[in-house]
Amino acid sequence: MMTLRENTINSKRIYEGRIISLRVDTVELPDKKYSTREIIEHPGAAVVVPITDEGKIIMVKQFRKPVEDFLIEVPAGKLDKGEEPLLCAHRELKEETGYSSGNMQHLFTFFSSPGFANETMHLFIARDLTVGEAIPDEDEYIEIESYELNQLIHMIFNGQIKDAKSIIAIFAVKQFLQSTSDR
Amino acid sequence: MMTLRENTINSKRIYEGRIISLRVDTVELPDKKYSTREIIEHPGAAVVVPITDEGKIIMVKQFRKPVEDFLIEVPAGKLDKGEEPLLCAHRELKEETGYSSGNMQHLFTFFSSPGFANETMHLFIARDLTVGEAIPDEDEYIEIESYELNQLIHMIFNGQIKDAKSIIAIFAVKQFLQSTSDR
């Protein structure tokens, strides 16, 4: 497989932004021809599924400018520079929902859009929740809602949940809770 | 909810690329302050889960430059300008794997990274497969592999499947097949 790796011949920085940056790499293909790859650089994120003792999932609703829509999502946020994903998960859960978790567990890590971005997402399940006050970022306007897990599965198939990381989080937690209760 | 929509005050085009483009919008927040939103424009994509009569899932393996890794993914590809998602699903399945499907069914549609991109992904399950010859794009080098569905679920949790759209596709097909066999 090593021969199919794309070696970088040239890398051109296009934009350095507040959250994302863009570069265009010229790469050498296995047949020795050249092609270009447009690459978004993103700091990565922690994604949290908070579950109350009653089995309800805490979701956040916010406006997403790129898709001009209000989306229902699981709490999540960007890693600060050098921040551990676990610490980020605790911080974002607190900031967006006010909840603290006494039992934060990593499920798995994935790439949101590996065709054009390097964003890495670390998925956590948060249990043993204690309620507190939310402290969102200055430019974040968030509503908090809670749902049954099976209701969220239904909302994926009928198009009410449209955010990829949230769809992954909901399916993963359902699978995880099923497999741990089967033991 | 209408009051929380972010109105565009200014929109600046930064980059027009081969696959993605970048613009930066200045938006007015509910408190009348301004903020900026960095937005990747993407044509959208069709995502296909091909299942053989024996219940095997056909996967593709390719190098992804943004994450510098070989990823195991479901077949997928960008919509051509004005192309219907269903036609794109048939086309990409054929190009990447060689298979044709006599039973292509839409499951749901989602946004891959709505925090910074408008990419819309249309998910299909492809059954009644007929084998043929793959015709990949000039700069695509793809290997084809097949797996049992439960093996793929395991590979999500142990980190062997890292691509978000593929994780969604695998979980969704498992849930879909379970719910249709329960009836």
GROMACS .gro file of N, CA, C and O in nm, chain B residues 9-68:
model
  240
  192ILE      N    1  -2.437   4.040   0.649
  192ILE     CA    2  -2.409   4.183   0.631
  192ILE      C    3  -2.313   4.203   0.514
  192ILE      O    4  -2.322   4.301   0.440
  193ASN      N    5  -2.222   4.109   0.500
  193ASN     CA    6  -2.122   4.118   0.393
  193ASN      C    7  -2.075   3.976   0.362
  193ASN      O    8  -2.075   3.890   0.449
  194SER      N    9  -2.036   3.951   0.238
  194SER     CA   10  -1.987   3.819   0.199
  194SER      C   11  -1.866   3.836   0.108
  194SER      O   12  -1.873   3.905   0.006
  195LYS      N   13  -1.755   3.778   0.151
  195LYS     CA   14  -1.630   3.798   0.077
  195LYS      C   15  -1.582   3.664   0.022
  195LYS      O   16  -1.562   3.568   0.098
  196ARG      N   17  -1.563   3.658  -0.107
  196ARG     CA   18  -1.518   3.534  -0.169
  196ARG      C   19  -1.366   3.527  -0.162
  196ARG      O   20  -1.295   3.617  -0.206
  197ILE      N   21  -1.315   3.416  -0.104
  197ILE     CA   22  -1.172   3.401  -0.080
  197ILE      C   23  -1.106   3.313  -0.184
  197ILE      O   24  -0.995   3.340  -0.230
  198TYR      N   25  -1.173   3.204  -0.224
  198TYR     CA   26  -1.108   3.103  -0.309
  198TYR      C   27  -1.214   3.027  -0.389
  198TYR      O   28  -1.317   2.986  -0.333
  199GLU      N   29  -1.189   3.008  -0.517
  199GLU     CA   30  -1.277   2.925  -0.602
  199GLU      C   31  -1.194   2.807  -0.648
  199GLU      O   32  -1.099   2.825  -0.725
  200GLY      N   33  -1.225   2.688  -0.601
  200GLY     CA   34  -1.139   2.573  -0.627
  200GLY      C   35  -1.198   2.472  -0.723
  200GLY      O   36  -1.303   2.495  -0.783
  201ARG      N   37  -1.128   2.362  -0.734
  201ARG     CA   38  -1.168   2.253  -0.822
  201ARG      C   39  -1.287   2.180  -0.762
  201ARG      O   40  -1.379   2.140  -0.833
  202ILE      N   41  -1.284   2.160  -0.629
  202ILE     CA   42  -1.391   2.086  -0.561
  202ILE      C   43  -1.461   2.175  -0.459
  202ILE      O   44  -1.583   2.174  -0.449
  203ILE      N   45  -1.387   2.252  -0.382
  203ILE     CA   46  -1.448   2.338  -0.280
  203ILE      C   47  -1.416   2.485  -0.309
  203ILE      O   48  -1.320   2.517  -0.379
  204SER      N   49  -1.501   2.572  -0.254
  204SER     CA   50  -1.474   2.715  -0.255
  204SER      C   51  -1.488   2.765  -0.112
  204SER      O   52  -1.548   2.700  -0.027
  205LEU      N   53  -1.430   2.883  -0.086
  205LEU     CA   54  -1.433   2.940   0.048
  205LEU      C   55  -1.482   3.084   0.043
  205LEU      O   56  -1.435   3.163  -0.041
  206ARG      N   57  -1.577   3.117   0.131
  206ARG     CA   58  -1.616   3.257   0.146
  206ARG      C   59  -1.623   3.288   0.295
  206ARG      O   60  -1.635   3.196   0.379
  207VAL      N   61  -1.612   3.415   0.329
  207VAL     CA   62  -1.626   3.457   0.468
  207VAL      C   63  -1.741   3.556   0.476
  207VAL      O   64  -1.739   3.662   0.413
  208ASP      N   65  -1.844   3.519   0.552
  208ASP     CA   66  -1.961   3.605   0.571
  208ASP      C   67  -1.948   3.682   0.702
  208ASP      O   68  -1.909   3.625   0.804
  209THR      N   69  -1.981   3.810   0.698
  209THR     CA   70  -2.001   3.886   0.821
  209THR      C   71  -2.150   3.878   0.852
  209THR      O   72  -2.234   3.906   0.765
  210VAL      N   73  -2.183   3.837   0.974
  210VAL     CA   74  -2.324   3.817   1.010
  210VAL      C   75  -2.361   3.905   1.129
  210VAL      O   76  -2.276   3.941   1.211
  211GLU      N   77  -2.491   3.936   1.138
  211GLU     CA   78  -2.543   4.009   1.253
  211GLU      C   79  -2.603   3.908   1.351
  211GLU      O   80  -2.688   3.828   1.314
  212LEU      N   81  -2.556   3.912   1.473
  212LEU     CA   82  -2.604   3.820   1.576
  212LEU      C   83  -2.732   3.876   1.640
  212LEU      O   84  -2.766   3.993   1.620
  213PRO      N   85  -2.804   3.794   1.717
  213PRO     CA   86  -2.928   3.840   1.782
  213PRO      C   87  -2.906   3.964   1.871
  213PRO      O   88  -2.998   4.046   1.884
  214ASP      N   89  -2.788   3.981   1.930
  214ASP     CA   90  -2.763   4.099   2.014
  214ASP      C   91  -2.715   4.219   1.931
  214ASP      O   92  -2.669   4.319   1.987
  215LYS      N   93  -2.726   4.208   1.797
  215LYS     CA   94  -2.691   4.315   1.703
  215LYS      C   95  -2.541   4.333   1.684
  215LYS      O   96  -2.497   4.419   1.608
  216LYS      N   97  -2.460   4.256   1.757
  216LYS     CA   98  -2.317   4.258   1.729
  216LYS      C   99  -2.287   4.181   1.601
  216LYS      O  100  -2.368   4.100   1.556
  217TYR      N  101  -2.169   4.203   1.544
  217TYR     CA  102  -2.129   4.131   1.424
  217TYR      C  103  -2.030   4.020   1.459
  217TYR      O  104  -1.954   4.030   1.556
  218SER      N  105  -2.032   3.915   1.377
  218SER     CA  106  -1.930   3.811   1.386
  218SER      C  107  -1.901   3.764   1.244
  218SER      O  108  -1.968   3.805   1.149
  219THR      N  109  -1.798   3.681   1.227
  219THR     CA  110  -1.768   3.628   1.094
  219THR      C  111  -1.790   3.477   1.092
  219THR      O  112  -1.772   3.410   1.192
  220ARG      N  113  -1.827   3.427   0.975
  220ARG     CA  114  -1.846   3.282   0.955
  220ARG      C  115  -1.767   3.241   0.832
  220ARG      O  116  -1.790   3.292   0.722
  221GLU      N  117  -1.674   3.146   0.851
  221GLU     CA  118  -1.594   3.093   0.741
  221GLU      C  119  -1.667   2.974   0.682
  221GLU      O  120  -1.697   2.877   0.755
  222ILE      N  121  -1.698   2.979   0.554
  222ILE     CA  122  -1.790   2.881   0.495
  222ILE      C  123  -1.730   2.816   0.371
  222ILE      O  124  -1.692   2.883   0.275
  223ILE      N  125  -1.722   2.682   0.375
  223ILE     CA  126  -1.678   2.603   0.259
  223ILE      C  127  -1.800   2.565   0.177
  223ILE      O  128  -1.897   2.512   0.230
  224GLU      N  129  -1.794   2.594   0.048
  224GLU     CA  130  -1.901   2.553  -0.043
  224GLU      C  131  -1.859   2.426  -0.117
  224GLU      O  132  -1.748   2.418  -0.170
  225HIS      N  133  -1.949   2.329  -0.116
  225HIS     CA  134  -1.921   2.197  -0.174
  225HIS      C  135  -2.045   2.156  -0.253
  225HIS      O  136  -2.157   2.185  -0.210
  226PRO      N  137  -2.029   2.087  -0.367
  226PRO     CA  138  -2.146   2.056  -0.450
  226PRO      C  139  -2.241   1.952  -0.392
  226PRO      O  140  -2.350   1.933  -0.446
  227GLY      N  141  -2.203   1.884  -0.283
  227GLY     CA  142  -2.286   1.776  -0.229
  227GLY      C  143  -2.244   1.642  -0.284
  227GLY      O  144  -2.166   1.634  -0.380
  228ALA      N  145  -2.295   1.535  -0.226
  228ALA     CA  146  -2.247   1.402  -0.263
  228ALA      C  147  -2.356   1.296  -0.242
  228ALA      O  148  -2.450   1.317  -0.165
  229ALA      N  149  -2.339   1.186  -0.313
  229ALA     CA  150  -2.421   1.067  -0.288
  229ALA      C  151  -2.333   0.962  -0.220
  229ALA      O  152  -2.215   0.948  -0.255
  230VAL      N  153  -2.390   0.893  -0.123
  230VAL     CA  154  -2.320   0.792  -0.043
  230VAL      C  155  -2.399   0.663  -0.058
  230VAL      O  156  -2.521   0.662  -0.042
  231VAL      N  157  -2.329   0.553  -0.090
  231VAL     CA  158  -2.398   0.429  -0.125
  231VAL      C  159  -2.349   0.313  -0.038
  231VAL      O  160  -2.229   0.295  -0.023
  232VAL      N  161  -2.442   0.236   0.016
  232VAL     CA  162  -2.405   0.112   0.086
  232VAL      C  163  -2.450  -0.005  -0.003
  232VAL      O  164  -2.567  -0.040  -0.005
  233PRO      N  165  -2.354  -0.066  -0.075
  233PRO     CA  166  -2.389  -0.178  -0.162
  233PRO      C  167  -2.387  -0.309  -0.082
  233PRO      O  168  -2.286  -0.343  -0.021
  234ILE      N  169  -2.500  -0.382  -0.084
  234ILE     CA  170  -2.509  -0.509  -0.012
  234ILE      C  171  -2.534  -0.621  -0.111
  234ILE      O  172  -2.629  -0.617  -0.188
  235THR      N  173  -2.448  -0.722  -0.107
  235THR     CA  174  -2.465  -0.836  -0.198
  235THR      C  175  -2.579  -0.926  -0.147
  235THR      O  176  -2.625  -0.912  -0.033
  236ASP      N  177  -2.622  -1.017  -0.233
  236ASP     CA  178  -2.728  -1.112  -0.194
  236ASP      C  179  -2.685  -1.196  -0.073
  236ASP      O  180  -2.769  -1.246   0.002
  237GLU      N  181  -2.554  -1.212  -0.055
  237GLU     CA  182  -2.501  -1.289   0.059
  237GLU      C  183  -2.490  -1.203   0.186
  237GLU      O  184  -2.440  -1.250   0.289
  238GLY      N  185  -2.528  -1.075   0.177
  238GLY     CA  186  -2.525  -0.988   0.295
  238GLY      C  187  -2.391  -0.921   0.320
  238GLY      O  188  -2.369  -0.863   0.427
  239LYS      N  189  -2.300  -0.929   0.223
  239LYS     CA  190  -2.170  -0.861   0.238
  239LYS      C  191  -2.181  -0.716   0.192
  239LYS      O  192  -2.249  -0.687   0.093
  240ILE      N  193  -2.108  -0.626   0.260
  240ILE     CA  194  -2.104  -0.485   0.222
  240ILE      C  195  -1.976  -0.461   0.140
  240ILE      O  196  -1.866  -0.498   0.184
  241ILE      N  197  -1.991  -0.395   0.025
  241ILE     CA  198  -1.875  -0.363  -0.060
  241ILE      C  199  -1.818  -0.229  -0.015
  241ILE      O  200  -1.888  -0.127  -0.014
  242MET      N  201  -1.690  -0.229   0.023
  242MET     CA  202  -1.624  -0.107   0.071
  242MET      C  203  -1.508  -0.073  -0.023
  242MET      O  204  -1.457  -0.159  -0.094
  243VAL      N  205  -1.466   0.054  -0.020
  243VAL     CA  206  -1.351   0.096  -0.101
  243VAL      C  207  -1.243   0.151  -0.008
  243VAL      O  208  -1.273   0.211   0.096
  244LYS      N  209  -1.120   0.128  -0.045
  244LYS     CA  210  -1.007   0.176   0.036
  244LYS      C  211  -0.924   0.269  -0.050
  244LYS      O  212  -0.889   0.235  -0.163
  245GLN      N  213  -0.894   0.388   0.001
  245GLN     CA  214  -0.817   0.484  -0.077
  245GLN      C  215  -0.740   0.578   0.015
  245GLN      O  216  -0.772   0.591   0.133
  246PHE      N  217  -0.638   0.640  -0.042
  246PHE     CA  218  -0.558   0.735   0.035
  246PHE      C  219  -0.631   0.869   0.041
  246PHE      O  220  -0.680   0.918  -0.061
  247ARG      N  221  -0.637   0.927   0.160
  247ARG     CA  222  -0.701   1.057   0.178
  247ARG      C  223  -0.596   1.157   0.224
  247ARG      O  224  -0.552   1.156   0.339
  248LYS      N  225  -0.558   1.243   0.133
  248LYS     CA  226  -0.449   1.338   0.159
  248LYS      C  227  -0.474   1.427   0.283
  248LYS      O  228  -0.380   1.449   0.360
  249PRO      N  229  -0.595   1.481   0.302
  249PRO     CA  230  -0.612   1.571   0.417
  249PRO      C  231  -0.575   1.506   0.552
  249PRO      O  232  -0.530   1.574   0.643
  250VAL      N  233  -0.595   1.373   0.564
  250VAL     CA  234  -0.564   1.307   0.691
  250VAL      C  235  -0.442   1.215   0.677
  250VAL      O  236  -0.406   1.146   0.773
  251GLU      N  237  -0.378   1.214   0.558
  251GLU     CA  238  -0.256   1.134   0.533
  251GLU      C  239  -0.272   0.989   0.578
  251GLU      O  240  -0.188   0.933   0.648
   0.00000   0.00000   0.00000
